[in-house]
PDB file of C-alpha atoms and ligand atoms in Angstrom:
ATOM      1  CA  MET R  62    -173.548  75.070 -10.894  1.00 30.00           C
ATOM      2  CA  LYS R  63    -176.441  73.681  -8.992  1.00 32.00           C
ATOM      3  CA  LEU R  64    -177.442  71.592 -11.949  1.00 32.00           C
ATOM      4  CA  PHE R  65    -173.891  70.319 -12.316  1.00 31.00           C
ATOM      5  CA  LEU R  66    -173.832  69.251  -8.701  1.00 28.00           C
ATOM      6  CA  VAL R  67    -177.103  67.428  -8.994  1.00 28.00           C
ATOM      7  CA  VAL R  68    -175.959  65.609 -12.097  1.00 26.00           C
ATOM      8  CA  SER R  69    -172.639  64.662 -10.519  1.00 26.00           C
ATOM      9  CA  LEU R  70    -174.259  63.244  -7.469  1.00 28.00           C
ATOM     10  CA  PHE R  71    -176.729  61.344  -9.561  1.00 28.00           C
ATOM     11  CA  CYS R  72    -173.889  59.874 -11.624  1.00 25.00           C
ATOM     12  CA  LEU R  73    -171.971  58.933  -8.533  1.00 27.00           C
ATOM     13  CA  GLY R  74    -175.066  57.318  -7.142  1.00 26.00           C
ATOM     14  CA  ALA R  75    -175.611  55.529 -10.405  1.00 28.00           C
ATOM     15  CA  LEU R  76    -172.056  54.210 -10.428  1.00 29.00           C
ATOM     16  CA  VAL R  77    -172.448  52.835  -6.959  1.00 30.00           C
ATOM     17  CA  ALA R  78    -175.943  51.464  -7.254  1.00 32.00           C
ATOM     18  CA  ALA R  79    -176.711  50.744 -10.906  1.00 42.00           C
ATOM     19  CA  TYR R  80    -174.925  47.431 -11.326  1.00 58.00           C
ATOM     20  CA  ASP R  81    -175.931  44.085  -9.989  1.00 58.00           C
ATOM     21  CA  ILE R  82    -172.924  42.432  -8.442  1.00 55.00           C
ATOM     22  CA  PRO R  83    -172.845  38.710  -9.218  1.00 63.00           C
ATOM     23  CA  GLU R  84    -173.081  36.563  -6.156  1.00 55.00           C
ATOM     24  CA  LEU R  85    -169.833  34.936  -5.062  1.00 56.00           C
ATOM     25  CA  ASP R  86    -168.970  32.269  -2.465  1.00 61.00           C
ATOM     26  CA  TYR R  87    -170.828  29.623  -4.432  1.00 64.00           C
ATOM     27  CA  HIS R  88    -170.664  26.510  -2.297  1.00 65.00           C
ATOM     28  CA  GLU R  89    -171.450  28.044   1.057  1.00 62.00           C
ATOM     29  CA  ARG R  90    -174.311  30.148  -0.215  1.00 61.00           C
ATOM     30  CA  VAL R  91    -175.752  28.018  -2.982  1.00 58.00           C
ATOM     31  CA  GLY R  92    -174.332  24.616  -3.760  1.00 61.00           C
ATOM     32  CA  ILE R  93    -174.470  23.002  -0.341  1.00 63.00           C
ATOM     33  CA  PRO R  94    -178.056  24.015   0.496  1.00 62.00           C
ATOM     34  CA  ARG R  95    -178.996  23.047  -3.050  1.00 61.00           C
ATOM     35  CA  ALA R  96    -177.489  19.558  -2.758  1.00 65.00           C
ATOM     36  CA  HIS R  97    -179.276  19.017   0.539  1.00 63.00           C
ATOM     37  CA  ALA R  98    -182.616  20.173  -0.866  1.00 59.00           C
ATOM     38  CA  LEU R  99    -182.246  18.016  -3.987  1.00 57.00           C
ATOM     39  CA  ARG R 100    -181.402  14.915  -1.982  1.00 59.00           C
ATOM     40  CA  GLN R 101    -184.461  15.496   0.187  1.00 52.00           C
ATOM     41  CA  ALA R 102    -186.641  16.021  -2.875  1.00 48.00           C
ATOM     42  CA  GLU R 103    -185.374  12.968  -4.710  1.00 48.00           C
ATOM     43  CA  LEU R 104    -185.570  10.725  -1.677  1.00 41.00           C
ATOM     44  CA  ALA R 105    -189.104  11.896  -0.958  1.00 37.00           C
ATOM     45  CA  ALA R 106    -190.062  11.834  -4.669  1.00 35.00           C
ATOM     46  CA  ASP R 107    -192.164  14.889  -3.966  1.00 31.00           C
ATOM     47  CA  PHE R 108    -191.777  16.660  -7.270  1.00 32.00           C
ATOM     48  CA  ASP R 109    -194.880  18.822  -7.425  1.00 30.00           C
ATOM     49  CA  GLY R 110    -194.817  19.939 -11.044  1.00 30.00           C
ATOM     50  CA  SER R 111    -193.458  23.406 -10.330  1.00 29.00           C
ATOM     51  CA  ARG R 112    -191.759  24.799 -13.433  1.00 35.00           C
ATOM     52  CA  ILE R 113    -188.245  26.040 -13.960  1.00 45.00           C
ATOM     53  CA  ILE R 114    -188.275  29.778 -14.557  1.00 67.00           C
ATOM     54  CA  SER R 115    -190.275  29.588 -17.779  1.00 68.00           C
ATOM     55  CA  GLY R 116    -188.690  26.252 -18.720  1.00 77.00           C
ATOM     56  CA  SER R 117    -189.695  22.600 -18.566  1.00 83.00           C
ATOM     57  CA  PRO R 118    -188.296  19.129 -17.742  1.00 87.00           C
ATOM     58  CA  ALA R 119    -185.809  17.733 -20.248  1.00 92.00           C
ATOM     59  CA  ALA R 120    -186.326  14.282 -21.772  1.00 92.00           C
ATOM     60  CA  LEU R 121    -183.691  11.595 -21.225  1.00 95.00           C
ATOM     61  CA  GLY R 122    -181.306  11.699 -24.191  1.00 95.00           C
ATOM     62  CA  ALA R 123    -182.296  15.208 -25.297  1.00 96.00           C
ATOM     63  CA  TYR R 124    -179.045  16.623 -23.879  1.00 97.00           C
ATOM     64  CA  PRO R 125    -176.630  13.670 -23.879  1.00 98.00           C
ATOM     65  CA  TYR R 126    -173.701  16.014 -23.171  1.00 98.00           C
ATOM     66  CA  MET R 127    -175.213  17.244 -19.904  1.00 98.00           C
ATOM     67  CA  ALA R 128    -172.968  16.342 -16.983  1.00 98.00           C
ATOM     68  CA  GLY R 129    -174.453  16.777 -13.530  1.00 95.00           C
ATOM     69  CA  GLN R 130    -171.918  17.348 -10.780  1.00 94.00           C
ATOM     70  CA  ILE R 131    -172.080  16.250  -7.154  1.00 93.00           C
ATOM     71  CA  MET R 132    -169.062  17.855  -5.526  1.00 91.00           C
ATOM     72  CA  THR R 133    -167.551  16.811  -2.238  1.00 91.00           C
ATOM     73  CA  LEU R 134    -165.808  19.643  -0.448  1.00 87.00           C
ATOM     74  CA  THR R 135    -162.693  19.311   1.670  1.00 86.00           C
ATOM     75  CA  ASP R 136    -164.862  19.355   4.798  1.00 84.00           C
ATOM     76  CA  GLY R 137    -166.928  16.431   3.454  1.00 86.00           C
ATOM     77  CA  ARG R 138    -170.095  18.335   2.620  1.00 85.00           C
ATOM     78  CA  GLU R 139    -171.798  18.019  -0.771  1.00 86.00           C
ATOM     79  CA  SER R 140    -172.559  20.692  -3.343  1.00 83.00           C
ATOM     80  CA  ILE R 141    -174.104  20.439  -6.799  1.00 85.00           C
ATOM     81  CA  GLY R 142    -173.548  22.041 -10.184  1.00 91.00           C
ATOM     82  CA  GLY R 143    -173.321  21.245 -13.893  1.00 94.00           C
ATOM     83  CA  GLY R 144    -170.842  20.539 -16.651  1.00 97.00           C
ATOM     84  CA  THR R 145    -170.650  19.511 -20.297  1.00 98.00           C
ATOM     85  CA  LEU R 146    -169.172  16.340 -21.797  1.00 98.00           C
ATOM     86  CA  ILE R 147    -166.773  17.496 -24.533  1.00 98.00           C
ATOM     87  CA  SER R 148    -164.948  14.192 -25.195  1.00 98.00           C
ATOM     88  CA  ASN R 149    -164.891  10.610 -23.874  1.00 98.00           C
ATOM     89  CA  THR R 150    -162.665  11.748 -21.002  1.00 98.00           C
ATOM     90  CA  ARG R 151    -163.283  15.472 -20.474  1.00 98.00           C
ATOM     91  CA  VAL R 152    -166.004  17.531 -18.797  1.00 98.00           C
ATOM     92  CA  LEU R 153    -166.005  21.308 -19.131  1.00 98.00           C
ATOM     93  CA  THR R 154    -167.305  23.257 -16.148  1.00 97.00           C
ATOM     94  CA  ALA R 155    -167.007  26.548 -14.255  1.00 96.00           C
ATOM     95  CA  ALA R 156    -163.850  27.179 -12.241  1.00 96.00           C
ATOM     96  CA  HIS R 157    -165.968  28.558  -9.393  1.00 93.00           C
ATOM     97  CA  ASN R 158    -167.631  25.145  -8.989  1.00 92.00           C
ATOM     98  CA  LEU R 159    -164.242  23.688  -8.070  1.00 93.00           C
ATOM     99  CA  PHE R 160    -162.799  26.640  -6.143  1.00 90.00           C
ATOM    100  CA  ASP R 161    -165.029  29.500  -5.065  1.00 72.00           C
ATOM    101  CA  GLY R 162    -162.381  31.527  -3.260  1.00 82.00           C
ATOM    102  CA  ARG R 163    -162.770  29.733   0.046  1.00 79.00           C
ATOM    103  CA  GLN R 164    -163.210  26.051  -0.620  1.00 72.00           C
ATOM    104  CA  MET R 165    -161.544  23.702  -3.100  1.00 81.00           C
ATOM    105  CA  ILE R 166    -163.485  20.544  -3.737  1.00 92.00           C
ATOM    106  CA  ARG R 167    -161.980  17.182  -2.817  1.00 94.00           C
ATOM    107  CA  HIS R 168    -163.572  15.284  -5.693  1.00 95.00           C
ATOM    108  CA  VAL R 169    -166.536  15.450  -8.031  1.00 96.00           C
ATOM    109  CA  THR R 170    -168.980  12.783  -9.183  1.00 97.00           C
ATOM    110  CA  ILE R 171    -169.941  13.364 -12.802  1.00 98.00           C
ATOM    111  CA  VAL R 172    -173.486  12.201 -13.634  1.00 97.00           C
ATOM    112  CA  LEU R 173    -174.025  11.256 -17.286  1.00 98.00           C
ATOM    113  CA  GLY R 174    -177.101   9.874 -19.042  1.00 98.00           C
ATOM    114  CA  SER R 175    -179.580  10.738 -16.291  1.00 96.00           C
ATOM    115  CA  VAL R 176    -182.285  13.366 -15.849  1.00 95.00           C
ATOM    116  CA  ARG R 177    -182.006  12.897 -12.090  1.00 93.00           C
ATOM    117  CA  ILE R 178    -178.978  14.120 -10.209  1.00 91.00           C
ATOM    118  CA  PHE R 179    -178.903  11.538  -7.419  1.00 91.00           C
ATOM    119  CA  SER R 180    -180.023   8.400  -9.266  1.00 92.00           C
ATOM    120  CA  GLY R 181    -179.602   6.547 -12.566  1.00 95.00           C
ATOM    121  CA  GLY R 182    -177.169   6.981 -15.424  1.00 97.00           C
ATOM    122  CA  THR R 183    -173.404   6.545 -15.365  1.00 98.00           C
ATOM    123  CA  ARG R 184    -171.508   8.023 -12.409  1.00 98.00           C
ATOM    124  CA  ILE R 185    -167.777   8.676 -12.525  1.00 98.00           C
ATOM    125  CA  THR R 186    -165.842  10.190  -9.640  1.00 98.00           C
ATOM    126  CA  SER R 187    -162.707  12.221 -10.307  1.00 98.00           C
ATOM    127  CA  ASN R 188    -160.240  14.442  -8.507  1.00 96.00           C
ATOM    128  CA  ARG R 189    -158.373  15.351 -11.697  1.00 97.00           C
ATOM    129  CA  MET R 190    -159.234  18.952 -12.510  1.00 96.00           C
ATOM    130  CA  GLU R 191    -157.578  21.962 -14.057  1.00 97.00           C
ATOM    131  CA  LEU R 192    -158.800  25.500 -13.481  1.00 97.00           C
ATOM    132  CA  HIS R 193    -157.981  28.260 -15.956  1.00 97.00           C
ATOM    133  CA  GLY R 194    -154.693  29.814 -14.827  1.00 97.00           C
ATOM    134  CA  ASN R 195    -156.159  33.322 -14.950  1.00 97.00           C
ATOM    135  CA  TYR R 196    -159.437  32.535 -13.230  1.00 96.00           C
ATOM    136  CA  ASN R 197    -160.296  35.578 -11.110  1.00 94.00           C
ATOM    137  CA  VAL R 198    -162.418  34.635  -8.127  1.00 92.00           C
ATOM    138  CA  ASN R 199    -163.531  38.252  -7.581  1.00 91.00           C
ATOM    139  CA  THR R 200    -164.667  39.134 -11.102  1.00 93.00           C
ATOM    140  CA  LEU R 201    -165.335  35.579 -12.363  1.00 93.00           C
ATOM    141  CA  GLU R 202    -163.172  36.329 -15.398  1.00 97.00           C
ATOM    142  CA  ASN R 203    -161.972  33.077 -17.025  1.00 97.00           C
ATOM    143  CA  ASP R 204    -164.499  31.092 -14.990  1.00 96.00           C
ATOM    144  CA  ILE R 205    -163.717  27.830 -16.743  1.00 98.00           C
ATOM    145  CA  ALA R 206    -162.184  24.473 -15.830  1.00 98.00           C
ATOM    146  CA  ILE R 207    -161.800  20.933 -17.128  1.00 98.00           C
ATOM    147  CA  VAL R 208    -162.392  17.720 -15.192  1.00 98.00           C
ATOM    148  CA  THR R 209    -160.715  14.569 -16.532  1.00 98.00           C
ATOM    149  CA  ILE R 210    -162.769  11.391 -16.085  1.00 98.00           C
ATOM    150  CA  ASN R 211    -162.233   7.709 -16.837  1.00 98.00           C
ATOM    151  CA  TRP R 212    -163.203   6.840 -20.395  1.00 98.00           C
ATOM    152  CA  VAL R 213    -166.945   6.751 -21.061  1.00 98.00           C
ATOM    153  CA  ASN R 214    -168.406   5.223 -24.225  1.00 98.00           C
ATOM    154  CA  TYR R 215    -171.006   7.189 -26.150  1.00 98.00           C
ATOM    155  CA  SER R 216    -174.608   5.966 -26.343  1.00 98.00           C
ATOM    156  CA  ASN R 217    -178.093   7.348 -27.006  1.00 97.00           C
ATOM    157  CA  THR R 218    -177.980   9.167 -23.680  1.00 98.00           C
ATOM    158  CA  ILE R 219    -174.259   9.985 -23.372  1.00 98.00           C
ATOM    159  CA  ARG R 220    -172.443  11.949 -26.070  1.00 98.00           C
ATOM    160  CA  ASN R 221    -170.123  14.919 -26.420  1.00 98.00           C
ATOM    161  CA  ILE R 222    -170.988  18.263 -28.019  1.00 98.00           C
ATOM    162  CA  GLY R 223    -168.814  20.432 -30.249  1.00 98.00           C
ATOM    163  CA  LEU R 224    -167.355  23.740 -29.118  1.00 98.00           C
ATOM    164  CA  ALA R 225    -168.228  27.129 -30.597  1.00 98.00           C
ATOM    165  CA  SER R 226    -165.296  28.771 -32.385  1.00 98.00           C
ATOM    166  CA  GLY R 227    -164.608  31.872 -34.441  1.00 97.00           C
ATOM    167  CA  SER R 228    -165.897  35.407 -34.078  1.00 97.00           C
ATOM    168  CA  ASN R 229    -169.681  34.909 -34.012  1.00 97.00           C
ATOM    169  CA  THR R 230    -170.885  36.816 -30.917  1.00 98.00           C
ATOM    170  CA  TYR R 231    -174.266  35.040 -31.020  1.00 98.00           C
ATOM    171  CA  ALA R 232    -175.926  38.336 -30.025  1.00 98.00           C
ATOM    172  CA  GLY R 233    -179.644  37.885 -30.732  1.00 98.00           C
ATOM    173  CA  ALA R 234    -179.342  34.096 -31.115  1.00 98.00           C
ATOM    174  CA  TRP R 235    -181.674  31.743 -29.267  1.00 98.00           C
ATOM    175  CA  ALA R 236    -180.074  29.124 -27.076  1.00 98.00           C
ATOM    176  CA  TRP R 237    -180.921  26.424 -24.537  1.00 97.00           C
ATOM    177  CA  ALA R 238    -179.675  26.532 -20.975  1.00 95.00           C
ATOM    178  CA  ILE R 239    -179.797  23.208 -19.145  1.00 94.00           C
ATOM    179  CA  GLY R 240    -179.347  22.237 -15.524  1.00 92.00           C
ATOM    180  CA  PHE R 241    -180.447  20.816 -12.183  1.00 89.00           C
ATOM    181  CA  GLY R 242    -180.669  24.310 -10.680  1.00 83.00           C
ATOM    182  CA  LYS R 243    -183.541  25.791  -8.739  1.00 81.00           C
ATOM    183  CA  THR R 244    -186.871  26.152 -10.501  1.00 82.00           C
ATOM    184  CA  ARG R 245    -187.992  29.173  -8.468  1.00 78.00           C
ATOM    185  CA  ASP R 246    -186.202  31.652  -6.265  1.00 81.00           C
ATOM    186  CA  ALA R 247    -188.099  30.319  -3.278  1.00 76.00           C
ATOM    187  CA  SER R 248    -189.534  26.904  -4.110  1.00 63.00           C
ATOM    188  CA  ALA R 249    -188.964  23.323  -3.136  1.00 50.00           C
ATOM    189  CA  ALA R 250    -186.264  21.663  -5.203  1.00 54.00           C
ATOM    190  CA  SER R 251    -187.083  19.811  -8.394  1.00 57.00           C
ATOM    191  CA  PRO R 252    -184.962  16.703  -8.831  1.00 74.00           C
ATOM    192  CA  ASP R 253    -185.427  16.708 -12.617  1.00 86.00           C
ATOM    193  CA  LEU R 254    -183.112  18.067 -15.275  1.00 92.00           C
ATOM    194  CA  MET R 255    -184.678  21.210 -16.731  1.00 91.00           C
ATOM    195  CA  HIS R 256    -184.147  23.274 -19.867  1.00 93.00           C
ATOM    196  CA  VAL R 257    -185.094  26.795 -20.836  1.00 93.00           C
ATOM    197  CA  ARG R 258    -184.914  28.733 -24.094  1.00 95.00           C
ATOM    198  CA  VAL R 259    -183.086  32.037 -23.745  1.00 96.00           C
ATOM    199  CA  GLN R 260    -181.800  34.820 -25.983  1.00 98.00           C
ATOM    200  CA  VAL R 261    -178.181  35.961 -26.162  1.00 98.00           C
ATOM    201  CA  ILE R 262    -177.621  39.723 -25.776  1.00 98.00           C
ATOM    202  CA  SER R 263    -174.648  41.864 -26.718  1.00 98.00           C
ATOM    203  CA  ASN R 264    -171.918  42.461 -24.138  1.00 98.00           C
ATOM    204  CA  ASP R 265    -172.598  46.214 -24.366  1.00 98.00           C
ATOM    205  CA  VAL R 266    -176.181  45.684 -23.244  1.00 98.00           C
ATOM    206  CA  CYS R 267    -175.048  43.257 -20.546  1.00 97.00           C
ATOM    207  CA  ARG R 268    -172.597  45.809 -19.137  1.00 97.00           C
ATOM    208  CA  GLY R 269    -175.664  47.887 -18.291  1.00 96.00           C
ATOM    209  CA  THR R 270    -176.519  45.212 -15.734  1.00 95.00           C
ATOM    210  CA  PHE R 271    -173.189  43.993 -14.370  1.00 95.00           C
ATOM    211  CA  GLY R 272    -170.692  46.693 -15.395  1.00 95.00           C
ATOM    212  CA  ALA R 273    -167.404  46.459 -17.276  1.00 95.00           C
ATOM    213  CA  ASN R 274    -165.520  44.699 -14.482  1.00 94.00           C
ATOM    214  CA  PHE R 275    -167.647  41.602 -14.853  1.00 95.00           C
ATOM    215  CA  VAL R 276    -168.589  41.697 -18.540  1.00 97.00           C
ATOM    216  CA  VAL R 277    -165.347  41.291 -20.489  1.00 98.00           C
ATOM    217  CA  ALA R 278    -164.720  40.073 -24.045  1.00 98.00           C
ATOM    218  CA  SER R 279    -164.746  36.436 -22.909  1.00 98.00           C
ATOM    219  CA  THR R 280    -168.167  36.848 -21.267  1.00 98.00           C
ATOM    220  CA  LEU R 281    -171.432  35.941 -23.011  1.00 98.00           C
ATOM    221  CA  CYS R 282    -174.804  37.061 -21.622  1.00 98.00           C
ATOM    222  CA  ILE R 283    -178.453  36.136 -22.008  1.00 97.00           C
ATOM    223  CA  SER R 284    -181.347  38.526 -21.498  1.00 97.00           C
ATOM    224  CA  GLY R 285    -183.271  36.497 -18.925  1.00 95.00           C
ATOM    225  CA  ALA R 286    -186.525  37.807 -20.401  1.00 95.00           C
ATOM    226  CA  THR R 287    -187.863  34.367 -21.376  1.00 94.00           C
ATOM    227  CA  GLY R 288    -186.465  32.460 -18.424  1.00 92.00           C
ATOM    228  CA  ASN R 289    -183.153  32.009 -16.762  1.00 92.00           C
ATOM    229  CA  ILE R 290    -180.519  29.915 -15.145  1.00 90.00           C
ATOM    230  CA  CYS R 291    -180.599  29.791 -11.385  1.00 88.00           C
ATOM    231  CA  THR R 292    -178.593  28.613  -8.417  1.00 80.00           C
ATOM    232  CA  GLY R 293    -177.278  25.091  -8.929  1.00 84.00           C
ATOM    233  CA  ASP R 294    -176.946  25.472 -12.709  1.00 90.00           C
ATOM    234  CA  SER R 295    -173.353  26.774 -12.498  1.00 91.00           C
ATOM    235  CA  GLY R 296    -170.885  25.171 -14.890  1.00 95.00           C
ATOM    236  CA  GLY R 297    -173.627  23.767 -17.103  1.00 95.00           C
ATOM    237  CA  PRO R 298    -174.156  24.183 -20.850  1.00 97.00           C
ATOM    238  CA  LEU R 299    -175.591  26.974 -22.968  1.00 97.00           C
ATOM    239  CA  VAL R 300    -176.183  25.596 -26.462  1.00 98.00           C
ATOM    240  CA  ALA R 301    -177.034  27.171 -29.826  1.00 98.00           C
ATOM    241  CA  ASP R 302    -177.012  25.508 -33.263  1.00 96.00           C
ATOM    242  CA  ASN R 303    -175.978  22.278 -31.504  1.00 97.00           C
ATOM    243  CA  LEU R 304    -172.713  23.851 -30.354  1.00 98.00           C
ATOM    244  CA  LEU R 305    -171.633  24.708 -26.826  1.00 98.00           C
ATOM    245  CA  ILE R 306    -171.489  28.527 -26.690  1.00 98.00           C
ATOM    246  CA  GLY R 307    -171.433  29.195 -22.937  1.00 98.00           C
ATOM    247  CA  VAL R 308    -170.597  27.822 -19.492  1.00 97.00           C
ATOM    248  CA  THR R 309    -173.005  29.018 -16.796  1.00 95.00           C
ATOM    249  CA  SER R 310    -171.203  31.479 -14.542  1.00 94.00           C
ATOM    250  CA  TYR R 311    -173.298  34.105 -12.719  1.00 92.00           C
ATOM    251  CA  GLY R 312    -176.618  35.895 -12.342  1.00 91.00           C
ATOM    252  CA  THR R 313    -178.097  38.773 -10.426  1.00 89.00           C
ATOM    253  CA  GLY R 314    -179.133  36.586  -7.503  1.00 83.00           C
ATOM    254  CA  VAL R 315    -182.845  36.938  -8.248  1.00 87.00           C
ATOM    255  CA  CYS R 316    -183.520  34.368 -10.967  1.00 88.00           C
ATOM    256  CA  GLU R 317    -187.148  35.324 -11.542  1.00 87.00           C
ATOM    257  CA  ALA R 318    -186.406  39.019 -12.076  1.00 90.00           C
ATOM    258  CA  ARG R 319    -185.983  38.461 -15.853  1.00 92.00           C
ATOM    259  CA  ARG R 320    -182.570  40.121 -15.722  1.00 94.00           C
ATOM    260  CA  PRO R 321    -179.413  39.044 -17.610  1.00 95.00           C
ATOM    261  CA  SER R 322    -177.036  36.268 -16.613  1.00 95.00           C
ATOM    262  CA  GLY R 323    -173.354  35.756 -17.510  1.00 96.00           C
ATOM    263  CA  PHE R 324    -171.538  32.790 -19.043  1.00 97.00           C
ATOM    264  CA  ALA R 325    -167.950  32.015 -19.980  1.00 98.00           C
ATOM    265  CA  ARG R 326    -167.852  32.513 -23.764  1.00 98.00           C
ATOM    266  CA  VAL R 327    -166.717  29.147 -25.169  1.00 98.00           C
ATOM    267  CA  SER R 328    -165.360  30.519 -28.472  1.00 98.00           C
ATOM    268  CA  SER R 329    -162.958  32.713 -26.432  1.00 98.00           C
ATOM    269  CA  PHE R 330    -161.593  29.621 -24.697  1.00 98.00           C
ATOM    270  CA  ASN R 331    -161.656  27.282 -27.683  1.00 98.00           C
ATOM    271  CA  SER R 332    -157.873  26.918 -27.990  1.00 98.00           C
ATOM    272  CA  TRP R 333    -157.378  26.674 -24.190  1.00 98.00           C
ATOM    273  CA  ILE R 334    -159.905  23.827 -24.119  1.00 98.00           C
ATOM    274  CA  ARG R 335    -158.570  22.040 -27.212  1.00 98.00           C
ATOM    275  CA  ALA R 336    -155.048  22.053 -25.817  1.00 98.00           C
ATOM    276  CA  ARG R 337    -156.389  19.976 -22.906  1.00 97.00           C
ATOM    277  CA  MET R 338    -158.534  17.408 -24.747  1.00 93.00           C
TER     278      MET R 338
HETATM  279  C1  NAG L 268    -166.244   0.840 -24.458  1.00 82.38           C
HETATM  280  O1  NAG L 268    -166.570   0.049 -25.570  1.00 82.38           O
HETATM  281  C2  NAG L 268    -165.544  -0.873 -25.898  1.00 82.38           C
HETATM  282  C3  NAG L 268    -165.944  -1.555 -27.224  1.00 82.38           C
HETATM  283  O2  NAG L 268    -167.225  -2.089 -27.140  1.00 82.38           O
HETATM  284  C4  NAG L 268    -165.376  -1.860 -24.766  1.00 82.38           C
HETATM  285  O3  NAG L 268    -164.332  -2.786 -25.053  1.00 82.38           O
HETATM  286  C5  NAG L 268    -165.024  -1.103 -23.502  1.00 82.38           C
HETATM  287  O4  NAG L 268    -164.960  -1.985 -22.407  1.00 82.38           O
HETATM  288  C6  NAG L 268    -166.060  -0.023 -23.209  1.00 82.38           C
HETATM  289  N1  NAG L 268    -165.575   0.816 -22.115  1.00 82.38           N
HETATM  290  C7  NAG L 268    -166.334   1.129 -21.098  1.00 82.38           C
HETATM  291  C8  NAG L 268    -165.712   1.970 -20.037  1.00 82.38           C
HETATM  292  O5  NAG L 268    -167.504   0.799 -20.982  1.00 82.38           O
END
């Protein structure tokens, strides 16, 4: 009886405390401070060589489908995130970049063909966006959206990427995550586009970190052991075998802890996306 009680309490404690809850309220907490820090860094050109969490700067043209996002909120403030060019007129991103439960953005400037978020490349502003109809702001289920932009021609530095399809879970596969997000949990901003090589894990393993409410069939996770995405990378691409397999969605809030992160699983949304291209 005593043993039973102890075990029960432990299990209850484990249920309450074992899972990392993904951080919500993106713009207020993350995107706005991030945009401010990046602008300061780029204006001051004070990049000090600090590394992304086990990653490195990306060369111009290495990820021609990378779409930086500078988002203007309804109150006029700026926030930043990422997206992926999937056709001449469509950018795939995270729904929480556009609406995080409190703020809907007014418009977004898509940055193509540049490894700097606030300078260079081709910049296209749009207010045409469609969030997934079943996007859940509390669990980040269906955290996916499409921004329609004016036609952009492909070049050496601007090109679409194909979408993952079928039943491959990619568990165990190596992938690249790309973005303008923070390079350290507590460092000065880097203005450069960064990339990091990461390994996909099974959803069962990922549920051990975030629980079954957050990790659903249309979630894809990486281990975080070799590096990670961080704040400001939301909406950006996760790529394996030159196909888009994930859209950056959430992490534990401590990027350097080498813990898993969650993405929208592109193969799960393949037909939803294609119907809008
Ligand atoms: C795209 O390329 C075509 C053919 O060269 C050209 O006519 C058109 O103006 C270009 N569009 C843009 C937006 O640059």
